[in-house]
mmCIF file of N, CA and C in Angstrom:
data_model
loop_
_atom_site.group_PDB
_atom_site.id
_atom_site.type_symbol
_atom_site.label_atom_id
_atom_site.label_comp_id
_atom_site.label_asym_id
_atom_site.label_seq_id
_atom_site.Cartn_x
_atom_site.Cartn_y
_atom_site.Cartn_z
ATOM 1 N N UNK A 9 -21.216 -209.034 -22.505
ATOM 2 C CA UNK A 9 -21.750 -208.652 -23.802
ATOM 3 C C UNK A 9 -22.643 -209.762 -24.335
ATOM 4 N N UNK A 10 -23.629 -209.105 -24.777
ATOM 5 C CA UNK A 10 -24.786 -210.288 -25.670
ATOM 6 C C UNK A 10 -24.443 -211.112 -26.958
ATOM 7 N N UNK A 11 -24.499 -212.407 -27.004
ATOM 8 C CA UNK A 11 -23.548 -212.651 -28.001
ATOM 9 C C UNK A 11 -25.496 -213.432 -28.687
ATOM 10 N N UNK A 12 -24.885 -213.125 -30.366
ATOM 11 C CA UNK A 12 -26.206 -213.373 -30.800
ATOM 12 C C UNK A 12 -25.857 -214.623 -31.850
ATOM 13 N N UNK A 13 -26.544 -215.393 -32.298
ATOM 14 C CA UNK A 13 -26.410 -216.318 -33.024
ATOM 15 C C UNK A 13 -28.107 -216.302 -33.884
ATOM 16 N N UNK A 14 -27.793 -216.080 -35.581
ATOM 17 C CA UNK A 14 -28.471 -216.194 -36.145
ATOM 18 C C UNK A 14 -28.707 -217.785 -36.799
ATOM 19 N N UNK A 15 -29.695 -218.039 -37.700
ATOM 20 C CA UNK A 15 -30.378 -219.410 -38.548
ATOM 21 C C UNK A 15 -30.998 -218.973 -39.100
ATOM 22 N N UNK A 16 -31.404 -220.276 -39.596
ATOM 23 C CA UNK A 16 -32.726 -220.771 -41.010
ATOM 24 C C UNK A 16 -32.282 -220.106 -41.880
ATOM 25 N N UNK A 17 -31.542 -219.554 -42.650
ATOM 26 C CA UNK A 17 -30.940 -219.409 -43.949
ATOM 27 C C UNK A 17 -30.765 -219.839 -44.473
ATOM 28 N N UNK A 18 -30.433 -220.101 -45.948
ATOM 29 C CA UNK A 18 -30.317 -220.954 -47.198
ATOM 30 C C UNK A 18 -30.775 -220.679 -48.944
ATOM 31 N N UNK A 19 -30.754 -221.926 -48.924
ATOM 32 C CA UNK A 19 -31.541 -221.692 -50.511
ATOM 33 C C UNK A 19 -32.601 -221.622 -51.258
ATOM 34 N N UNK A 20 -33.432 -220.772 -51.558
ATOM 35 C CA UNK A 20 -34.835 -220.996 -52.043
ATOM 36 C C UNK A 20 -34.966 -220.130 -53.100
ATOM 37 N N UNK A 21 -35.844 -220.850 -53.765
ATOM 38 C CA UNK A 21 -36.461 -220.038 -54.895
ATOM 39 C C UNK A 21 -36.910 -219.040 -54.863
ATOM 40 N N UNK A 22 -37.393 -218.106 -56.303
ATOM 41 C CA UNK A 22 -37.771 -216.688 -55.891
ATOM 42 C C UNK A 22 -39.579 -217.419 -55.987
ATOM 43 N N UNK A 23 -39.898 -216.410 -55.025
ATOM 44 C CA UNK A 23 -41.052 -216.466 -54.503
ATOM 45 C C UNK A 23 -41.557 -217.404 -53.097
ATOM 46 N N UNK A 24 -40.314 -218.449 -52.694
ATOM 47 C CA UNK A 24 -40.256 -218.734 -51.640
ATOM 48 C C UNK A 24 -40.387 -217.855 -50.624
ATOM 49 N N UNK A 25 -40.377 -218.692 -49.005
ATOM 50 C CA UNK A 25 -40.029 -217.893 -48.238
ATOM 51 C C UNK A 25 -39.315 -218.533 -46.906
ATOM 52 N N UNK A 26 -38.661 -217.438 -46.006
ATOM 53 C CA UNK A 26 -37.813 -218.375 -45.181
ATOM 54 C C UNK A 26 -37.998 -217.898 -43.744
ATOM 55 N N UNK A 27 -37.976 -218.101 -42.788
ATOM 56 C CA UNK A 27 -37.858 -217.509 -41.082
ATOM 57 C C UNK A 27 -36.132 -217.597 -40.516
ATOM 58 N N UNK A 28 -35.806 -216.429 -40.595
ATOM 59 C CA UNK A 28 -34.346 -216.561 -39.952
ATOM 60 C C UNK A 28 -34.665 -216.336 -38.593
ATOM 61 N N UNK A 29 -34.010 -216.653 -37.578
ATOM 62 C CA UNK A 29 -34.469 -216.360 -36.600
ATOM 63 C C UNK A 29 -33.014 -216.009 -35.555
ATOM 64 N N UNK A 30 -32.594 -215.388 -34.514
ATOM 65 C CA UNK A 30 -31.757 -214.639 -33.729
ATOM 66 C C UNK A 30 -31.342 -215.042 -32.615
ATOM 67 N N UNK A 31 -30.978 -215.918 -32.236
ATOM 68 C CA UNK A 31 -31.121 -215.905 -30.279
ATOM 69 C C UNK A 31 -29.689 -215.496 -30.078
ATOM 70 N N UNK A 32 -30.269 -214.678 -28.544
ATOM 71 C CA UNK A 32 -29.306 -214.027 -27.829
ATOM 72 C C UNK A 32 -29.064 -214.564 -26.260
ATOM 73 N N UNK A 33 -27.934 -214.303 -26.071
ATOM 74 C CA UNK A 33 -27.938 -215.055 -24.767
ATOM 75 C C UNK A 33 -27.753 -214.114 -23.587
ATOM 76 N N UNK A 34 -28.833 -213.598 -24.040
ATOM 77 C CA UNK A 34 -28.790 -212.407 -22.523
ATOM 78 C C UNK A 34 -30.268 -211.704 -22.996
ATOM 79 N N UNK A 35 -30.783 -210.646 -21.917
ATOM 80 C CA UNK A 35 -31.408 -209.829 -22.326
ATOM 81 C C UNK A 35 -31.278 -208.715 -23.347
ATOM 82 N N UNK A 36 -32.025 -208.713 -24.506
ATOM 83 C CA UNK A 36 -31.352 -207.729 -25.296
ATOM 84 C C UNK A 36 -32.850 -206.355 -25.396
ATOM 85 N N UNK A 37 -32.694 -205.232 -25.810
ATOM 86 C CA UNK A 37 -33.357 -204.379 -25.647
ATOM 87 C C UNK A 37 -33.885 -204.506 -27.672
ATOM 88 N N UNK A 38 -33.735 -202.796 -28.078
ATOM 89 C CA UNK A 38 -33.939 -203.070 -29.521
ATOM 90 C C UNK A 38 -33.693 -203.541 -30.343
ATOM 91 N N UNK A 39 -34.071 -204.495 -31.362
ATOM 92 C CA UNK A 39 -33.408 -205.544 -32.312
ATOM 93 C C UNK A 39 -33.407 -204.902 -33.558
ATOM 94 N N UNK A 40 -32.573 -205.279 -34.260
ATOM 95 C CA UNK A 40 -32.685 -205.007 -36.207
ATOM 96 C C UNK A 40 -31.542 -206.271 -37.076
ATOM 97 N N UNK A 41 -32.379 -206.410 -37.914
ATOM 98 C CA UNK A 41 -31.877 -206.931 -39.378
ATOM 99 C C UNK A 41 -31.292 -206.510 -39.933
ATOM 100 N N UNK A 42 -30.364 -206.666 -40.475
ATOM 101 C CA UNK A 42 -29.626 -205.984 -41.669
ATOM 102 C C UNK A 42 -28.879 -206.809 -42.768
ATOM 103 N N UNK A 43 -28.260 -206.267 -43.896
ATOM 104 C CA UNK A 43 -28.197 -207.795 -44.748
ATOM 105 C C UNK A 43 -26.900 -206.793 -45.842
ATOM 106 N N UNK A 44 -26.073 -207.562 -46.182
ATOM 107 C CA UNK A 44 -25.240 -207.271 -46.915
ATOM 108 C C UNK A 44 -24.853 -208.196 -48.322
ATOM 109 N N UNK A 45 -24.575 -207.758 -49.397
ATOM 110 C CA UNK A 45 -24.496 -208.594 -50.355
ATOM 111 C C UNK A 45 -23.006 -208.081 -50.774
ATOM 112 N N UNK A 46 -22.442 -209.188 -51.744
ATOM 113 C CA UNK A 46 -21.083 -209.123 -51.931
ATOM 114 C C UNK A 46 -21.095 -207.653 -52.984
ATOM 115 N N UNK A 47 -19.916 -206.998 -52.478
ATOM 116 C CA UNK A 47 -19.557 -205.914 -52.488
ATOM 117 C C UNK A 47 -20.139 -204.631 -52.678
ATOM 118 N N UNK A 48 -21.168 -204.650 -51.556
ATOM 119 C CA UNK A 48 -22.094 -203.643 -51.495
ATOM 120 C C UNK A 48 -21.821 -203.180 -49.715
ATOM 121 N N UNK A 49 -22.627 -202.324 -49.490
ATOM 122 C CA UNK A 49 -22.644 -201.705 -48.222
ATOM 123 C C UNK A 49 -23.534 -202.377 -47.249
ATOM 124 N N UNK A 50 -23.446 -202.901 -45.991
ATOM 125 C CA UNK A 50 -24.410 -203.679 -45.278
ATOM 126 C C UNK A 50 -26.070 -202.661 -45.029
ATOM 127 N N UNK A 51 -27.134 -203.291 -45.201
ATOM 128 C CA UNK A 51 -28.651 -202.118 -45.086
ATOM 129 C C UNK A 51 -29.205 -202.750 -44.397
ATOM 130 N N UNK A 52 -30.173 -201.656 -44.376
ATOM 131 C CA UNK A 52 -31.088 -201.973 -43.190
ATOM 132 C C UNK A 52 -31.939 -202.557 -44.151
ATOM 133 N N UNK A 53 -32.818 -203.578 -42.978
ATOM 134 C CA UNK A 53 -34.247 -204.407 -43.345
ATOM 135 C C UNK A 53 -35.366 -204.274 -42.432
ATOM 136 N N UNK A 54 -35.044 -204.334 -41.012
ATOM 137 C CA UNK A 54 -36.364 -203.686 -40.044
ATOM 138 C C UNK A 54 -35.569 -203.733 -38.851
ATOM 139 N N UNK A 55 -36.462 -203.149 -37.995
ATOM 140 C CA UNK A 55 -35.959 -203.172 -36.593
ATOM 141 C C UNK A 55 -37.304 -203.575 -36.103
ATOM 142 N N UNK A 56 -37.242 -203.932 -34.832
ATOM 143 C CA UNK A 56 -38.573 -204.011 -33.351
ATOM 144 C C UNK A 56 -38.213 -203.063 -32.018
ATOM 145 N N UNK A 57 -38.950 -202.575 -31.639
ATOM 146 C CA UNK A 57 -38.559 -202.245 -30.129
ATOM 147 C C UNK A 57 -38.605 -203.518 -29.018
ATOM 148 N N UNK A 58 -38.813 -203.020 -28.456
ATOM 149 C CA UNK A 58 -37.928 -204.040 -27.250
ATOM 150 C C UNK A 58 -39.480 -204.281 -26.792
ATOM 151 N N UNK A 59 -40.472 -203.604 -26.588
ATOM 152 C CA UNK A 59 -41.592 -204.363 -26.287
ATOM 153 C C UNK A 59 -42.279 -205.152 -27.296
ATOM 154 N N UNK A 60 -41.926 -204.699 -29.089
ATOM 155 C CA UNK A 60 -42.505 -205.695 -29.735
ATOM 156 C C UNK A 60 -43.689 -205.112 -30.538
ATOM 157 N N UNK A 61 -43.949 -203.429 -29.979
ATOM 158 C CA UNK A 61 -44.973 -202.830 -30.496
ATOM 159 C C UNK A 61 -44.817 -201.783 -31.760
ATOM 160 N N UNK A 62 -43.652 -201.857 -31.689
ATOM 161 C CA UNK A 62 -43.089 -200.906 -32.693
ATOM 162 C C UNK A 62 -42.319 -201.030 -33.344
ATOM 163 N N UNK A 63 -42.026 -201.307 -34.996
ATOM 164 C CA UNK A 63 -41.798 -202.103 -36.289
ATOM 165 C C UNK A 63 -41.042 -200.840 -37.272
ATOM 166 N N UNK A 64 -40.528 -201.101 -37.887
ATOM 167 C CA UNK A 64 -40.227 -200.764 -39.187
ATOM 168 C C UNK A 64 -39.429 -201.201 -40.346
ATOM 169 N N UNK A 65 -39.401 -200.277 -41.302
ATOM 170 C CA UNK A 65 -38.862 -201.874 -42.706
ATOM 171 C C UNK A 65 -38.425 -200.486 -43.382
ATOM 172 N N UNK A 66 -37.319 -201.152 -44.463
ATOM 173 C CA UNK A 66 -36.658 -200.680 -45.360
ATOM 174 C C UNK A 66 -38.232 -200.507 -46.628
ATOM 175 N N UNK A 67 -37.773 -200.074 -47.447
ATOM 176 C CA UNK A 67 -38.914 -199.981 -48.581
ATOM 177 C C UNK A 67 -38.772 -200.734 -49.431
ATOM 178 N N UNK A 68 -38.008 -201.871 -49.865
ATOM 179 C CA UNK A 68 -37.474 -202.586 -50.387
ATOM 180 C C UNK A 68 -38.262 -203.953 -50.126
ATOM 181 N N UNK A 69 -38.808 -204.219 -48.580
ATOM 182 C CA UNK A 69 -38.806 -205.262 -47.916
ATOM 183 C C UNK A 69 -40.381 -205.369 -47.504
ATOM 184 N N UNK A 70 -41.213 -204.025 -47.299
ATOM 185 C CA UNK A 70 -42.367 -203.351 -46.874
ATOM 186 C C UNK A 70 -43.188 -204.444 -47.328
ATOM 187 N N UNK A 71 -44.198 -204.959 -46.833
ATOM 188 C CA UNK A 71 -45.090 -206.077 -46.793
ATOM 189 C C UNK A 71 -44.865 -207.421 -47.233
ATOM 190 N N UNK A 72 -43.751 -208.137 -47.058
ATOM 191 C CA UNK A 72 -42.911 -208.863 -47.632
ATOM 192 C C UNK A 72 -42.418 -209.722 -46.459
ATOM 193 N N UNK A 73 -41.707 -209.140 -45.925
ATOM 194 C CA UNK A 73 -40.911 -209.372 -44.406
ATOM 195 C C UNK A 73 -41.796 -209.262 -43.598
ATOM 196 N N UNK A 74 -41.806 -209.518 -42.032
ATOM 197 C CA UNK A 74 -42.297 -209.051 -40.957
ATOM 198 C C UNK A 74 -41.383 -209.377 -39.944
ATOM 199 N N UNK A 75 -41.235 -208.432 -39.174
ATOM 200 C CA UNK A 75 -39.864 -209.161 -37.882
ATOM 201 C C UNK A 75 -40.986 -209.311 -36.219
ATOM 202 N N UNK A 76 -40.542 -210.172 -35.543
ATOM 203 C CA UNK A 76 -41.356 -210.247 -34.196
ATOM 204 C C UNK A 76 -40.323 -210.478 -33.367
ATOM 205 N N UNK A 77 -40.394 -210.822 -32.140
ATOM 206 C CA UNK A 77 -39.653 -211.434 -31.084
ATOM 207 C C UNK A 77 -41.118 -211.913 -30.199
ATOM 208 N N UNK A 78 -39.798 -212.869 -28.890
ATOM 209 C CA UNK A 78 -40.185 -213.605 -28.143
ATOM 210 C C UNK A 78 -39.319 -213.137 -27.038
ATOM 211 N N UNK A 79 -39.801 -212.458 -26.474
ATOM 212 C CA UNK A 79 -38.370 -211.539 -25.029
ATOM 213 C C UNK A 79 -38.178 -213.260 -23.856
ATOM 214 N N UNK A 80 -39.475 -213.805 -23.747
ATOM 215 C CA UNK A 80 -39.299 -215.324 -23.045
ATOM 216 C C UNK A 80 -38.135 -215.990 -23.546
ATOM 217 N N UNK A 81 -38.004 -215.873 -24.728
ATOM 218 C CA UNK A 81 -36.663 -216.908 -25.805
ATOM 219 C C UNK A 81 -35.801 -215.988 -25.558
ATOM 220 N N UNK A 82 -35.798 -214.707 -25.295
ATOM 221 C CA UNK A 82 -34.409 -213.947 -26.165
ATOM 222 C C UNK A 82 -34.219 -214.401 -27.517
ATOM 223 N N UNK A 83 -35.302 -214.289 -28.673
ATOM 224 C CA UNK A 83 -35.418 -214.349 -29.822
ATOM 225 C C UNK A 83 -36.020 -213.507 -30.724
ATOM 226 N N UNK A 84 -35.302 -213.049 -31.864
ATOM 227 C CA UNK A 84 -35.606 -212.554 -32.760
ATOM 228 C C UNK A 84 -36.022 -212.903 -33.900
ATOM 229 N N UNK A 85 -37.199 -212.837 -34.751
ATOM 230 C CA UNK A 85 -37.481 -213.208 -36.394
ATOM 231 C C UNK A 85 -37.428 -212.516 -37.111
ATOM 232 N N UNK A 86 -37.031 -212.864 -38.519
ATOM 233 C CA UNK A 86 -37.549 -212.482 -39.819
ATOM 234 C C UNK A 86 -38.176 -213.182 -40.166
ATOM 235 N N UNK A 87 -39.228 -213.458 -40.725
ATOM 236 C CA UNK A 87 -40.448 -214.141 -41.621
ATOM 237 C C UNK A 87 -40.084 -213.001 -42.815
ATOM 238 N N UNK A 88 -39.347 -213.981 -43.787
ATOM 239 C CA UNK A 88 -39.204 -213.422 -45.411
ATOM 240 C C UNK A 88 -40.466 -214.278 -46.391
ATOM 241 N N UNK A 89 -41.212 -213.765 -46.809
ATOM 242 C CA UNK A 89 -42.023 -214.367 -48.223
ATOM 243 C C UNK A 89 -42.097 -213.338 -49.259
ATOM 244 N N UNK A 90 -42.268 -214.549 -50.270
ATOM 245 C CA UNK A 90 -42.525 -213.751 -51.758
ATOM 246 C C UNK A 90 -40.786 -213.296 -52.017
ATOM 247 N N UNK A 91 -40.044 -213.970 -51.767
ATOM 248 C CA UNK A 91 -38.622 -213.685 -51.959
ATOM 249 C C UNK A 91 -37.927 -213.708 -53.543
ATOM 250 N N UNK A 92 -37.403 -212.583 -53.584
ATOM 251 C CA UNK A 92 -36.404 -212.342 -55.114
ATOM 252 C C UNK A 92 -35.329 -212.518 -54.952
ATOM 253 N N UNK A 93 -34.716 -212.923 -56.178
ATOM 254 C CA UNK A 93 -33.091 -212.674 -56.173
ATOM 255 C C UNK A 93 -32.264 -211.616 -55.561
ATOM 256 N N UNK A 94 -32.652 -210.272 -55.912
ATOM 257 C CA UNK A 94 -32.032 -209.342 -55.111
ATOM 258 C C UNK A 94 -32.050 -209.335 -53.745
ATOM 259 N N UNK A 95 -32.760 -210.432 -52.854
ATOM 260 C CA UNK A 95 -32.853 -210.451 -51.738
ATOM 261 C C UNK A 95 -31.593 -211.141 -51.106
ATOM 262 N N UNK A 96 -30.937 -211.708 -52.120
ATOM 263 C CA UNK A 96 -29.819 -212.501 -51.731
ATOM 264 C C UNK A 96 -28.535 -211.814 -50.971
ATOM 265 N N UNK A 97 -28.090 -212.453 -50.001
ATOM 266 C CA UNK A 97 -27.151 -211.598 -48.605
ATOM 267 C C UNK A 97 -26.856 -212.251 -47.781
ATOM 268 N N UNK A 98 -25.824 -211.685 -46.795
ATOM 269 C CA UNK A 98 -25.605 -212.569 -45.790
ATOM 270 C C UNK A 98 -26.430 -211.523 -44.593
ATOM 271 N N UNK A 99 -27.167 -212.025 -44.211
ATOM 272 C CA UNK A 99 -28.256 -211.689 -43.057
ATOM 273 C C UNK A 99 -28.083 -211.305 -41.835
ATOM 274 N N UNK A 100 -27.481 -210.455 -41.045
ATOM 275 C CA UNK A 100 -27.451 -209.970 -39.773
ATOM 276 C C UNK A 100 -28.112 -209.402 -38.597
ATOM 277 N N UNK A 101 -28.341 -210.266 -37.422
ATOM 278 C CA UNK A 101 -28.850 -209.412 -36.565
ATOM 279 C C UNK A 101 -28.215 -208.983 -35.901
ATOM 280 N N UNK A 102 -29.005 -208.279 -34.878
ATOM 281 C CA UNK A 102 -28.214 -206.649 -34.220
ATOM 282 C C UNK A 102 -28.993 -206.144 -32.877
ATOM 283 N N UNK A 103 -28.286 -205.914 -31.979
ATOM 284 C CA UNK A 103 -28.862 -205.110 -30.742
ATOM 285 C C UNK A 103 -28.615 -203.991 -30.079
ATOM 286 N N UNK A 104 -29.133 -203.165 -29.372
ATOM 287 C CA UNK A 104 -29.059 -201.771 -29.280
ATOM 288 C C UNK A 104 -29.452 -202.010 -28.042
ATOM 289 N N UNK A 105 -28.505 -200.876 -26.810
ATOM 290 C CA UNK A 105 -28.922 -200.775 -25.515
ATOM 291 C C UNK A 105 -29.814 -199.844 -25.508
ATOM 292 N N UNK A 106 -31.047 -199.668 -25.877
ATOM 293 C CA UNK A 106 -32.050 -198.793 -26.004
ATOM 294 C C UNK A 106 -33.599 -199.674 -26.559
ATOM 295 N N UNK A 107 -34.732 -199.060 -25.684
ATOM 296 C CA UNK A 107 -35.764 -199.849 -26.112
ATOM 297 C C UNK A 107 -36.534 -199.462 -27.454
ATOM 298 N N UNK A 108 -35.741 -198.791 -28.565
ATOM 299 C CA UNK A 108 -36.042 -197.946 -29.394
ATOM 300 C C UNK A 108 -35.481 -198.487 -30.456
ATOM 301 N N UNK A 109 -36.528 -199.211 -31.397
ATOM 302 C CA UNK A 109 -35.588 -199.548 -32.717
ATOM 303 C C UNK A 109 -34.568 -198.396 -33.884
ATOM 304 N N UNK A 110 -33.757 -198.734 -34.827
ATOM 305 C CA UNK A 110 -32.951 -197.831 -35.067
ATOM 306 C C UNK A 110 -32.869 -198.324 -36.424
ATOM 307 N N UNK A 111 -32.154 -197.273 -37.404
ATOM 308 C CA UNK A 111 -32.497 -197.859 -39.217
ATOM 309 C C UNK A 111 -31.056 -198.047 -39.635
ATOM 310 N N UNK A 112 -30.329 -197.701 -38.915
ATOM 311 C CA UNK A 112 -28.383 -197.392 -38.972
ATOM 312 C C UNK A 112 -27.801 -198.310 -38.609
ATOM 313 N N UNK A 113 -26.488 -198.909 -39.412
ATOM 314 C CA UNK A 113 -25.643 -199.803 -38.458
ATOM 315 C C UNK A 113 -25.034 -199.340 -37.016
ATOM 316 N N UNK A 114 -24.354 -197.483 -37.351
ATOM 317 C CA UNK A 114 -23.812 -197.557 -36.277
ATOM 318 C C UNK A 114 -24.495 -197.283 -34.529
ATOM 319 N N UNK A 115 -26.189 -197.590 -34.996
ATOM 320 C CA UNK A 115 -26.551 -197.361 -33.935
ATOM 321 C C UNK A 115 -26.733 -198.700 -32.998
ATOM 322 N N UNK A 116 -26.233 -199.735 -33.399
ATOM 323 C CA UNK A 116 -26.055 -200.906 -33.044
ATOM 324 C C UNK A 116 -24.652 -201.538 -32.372
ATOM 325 N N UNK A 117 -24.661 -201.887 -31.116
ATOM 326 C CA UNK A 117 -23.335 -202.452 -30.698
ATOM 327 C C UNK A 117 -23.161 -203.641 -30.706
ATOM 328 N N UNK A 118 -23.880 -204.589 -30.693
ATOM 329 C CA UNK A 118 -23.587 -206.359 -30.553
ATOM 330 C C UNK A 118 -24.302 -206.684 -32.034
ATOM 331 N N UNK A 119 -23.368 -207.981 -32.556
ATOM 332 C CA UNK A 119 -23.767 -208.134 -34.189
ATOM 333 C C UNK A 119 -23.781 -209.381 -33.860
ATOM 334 N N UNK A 120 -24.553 -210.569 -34.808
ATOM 335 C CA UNK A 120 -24.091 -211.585 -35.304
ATOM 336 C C UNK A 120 -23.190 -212.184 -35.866
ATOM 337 N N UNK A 121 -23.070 -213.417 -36.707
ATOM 338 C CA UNK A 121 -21.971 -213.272 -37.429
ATOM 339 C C UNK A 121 -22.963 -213.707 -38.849
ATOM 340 N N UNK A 122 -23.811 -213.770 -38.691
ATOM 341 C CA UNK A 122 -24.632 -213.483 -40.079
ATOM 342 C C UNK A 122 -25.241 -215.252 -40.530
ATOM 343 N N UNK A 123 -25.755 -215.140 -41.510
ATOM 344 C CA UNK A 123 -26.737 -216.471 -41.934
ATOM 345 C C UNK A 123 -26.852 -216.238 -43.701
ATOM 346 N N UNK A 124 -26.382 -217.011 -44.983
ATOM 347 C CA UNK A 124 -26.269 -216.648 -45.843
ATOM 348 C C UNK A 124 -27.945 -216.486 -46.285
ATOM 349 N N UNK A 125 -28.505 -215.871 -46.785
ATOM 350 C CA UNK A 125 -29.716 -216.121 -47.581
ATOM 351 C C UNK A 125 -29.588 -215.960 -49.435
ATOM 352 N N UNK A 126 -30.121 -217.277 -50.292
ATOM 353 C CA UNK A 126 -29.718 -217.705 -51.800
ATOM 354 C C UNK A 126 -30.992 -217.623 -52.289
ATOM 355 N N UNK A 127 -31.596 -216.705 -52.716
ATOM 356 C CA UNK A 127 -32.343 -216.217 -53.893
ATOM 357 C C UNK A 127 -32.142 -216.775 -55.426
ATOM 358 N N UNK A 128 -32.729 -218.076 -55.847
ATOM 359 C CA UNK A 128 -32.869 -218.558 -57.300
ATOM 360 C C UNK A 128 -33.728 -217.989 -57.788
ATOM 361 N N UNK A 129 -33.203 -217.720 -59.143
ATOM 362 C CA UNK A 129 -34.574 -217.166 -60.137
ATOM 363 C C UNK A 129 -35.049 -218.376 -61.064
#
């Protein structure tokens, strides 16, 4: 099983911005973000396909975020700017045996264990 280890999380101001980034220690196929805040339901933020050509974002996040990979690294990004308070969460990535990104937790089998991200106003 792919075991993933997220970073670069922390504290920044609103309007900052931050790069979390993912590595996995194996080949992984489709990637996604997802982010949970205290006592709310974990959501989606974007996914990539597995070649890197095909993107999508929550509406929340839409020109704000951008996610990429590096399949050479077995790495995943978020590039967060222009960041708000409500952005604040603990940050998860995620992989899918499919080269097809996905907007759902349960379409995801291997998780992180997450990266806090602190939104000051």
């Amino acid at each position: 099983q792919v075991q993933l280890v997220e970073s670069g999380g922390g504290l920044v101001q609103a309007g900052g911005s931050l790069r979390l980034s993912c590595a996995a220690s194996g080949r992984t196929y489709a990637m996604g973000w997802f982010r949970q805040a205290p006592g709310k339901e974990r959501d989606f933020v974007a996914t990539i396909s597995w070649s890197g050509d095909s993107t999508s974002y929550a509406d929340s996040v839409k020109g704000r975020f951008t996610i990429s990979r590096d399949n050479a690294k077995n790495t995943v990004y978020l590039q967060m700017n222009s960041l708000k308070p409500e952005d604040t969460a603990v940050y998860y990535c995620a992989a899918r045996r499919s080269g097809v990104g996905a907007t759902t937790v349960s379409m995801y089998g291997n998780w992180g264990q997450g990266t806090q991200v602190t939104v000051s106003s």
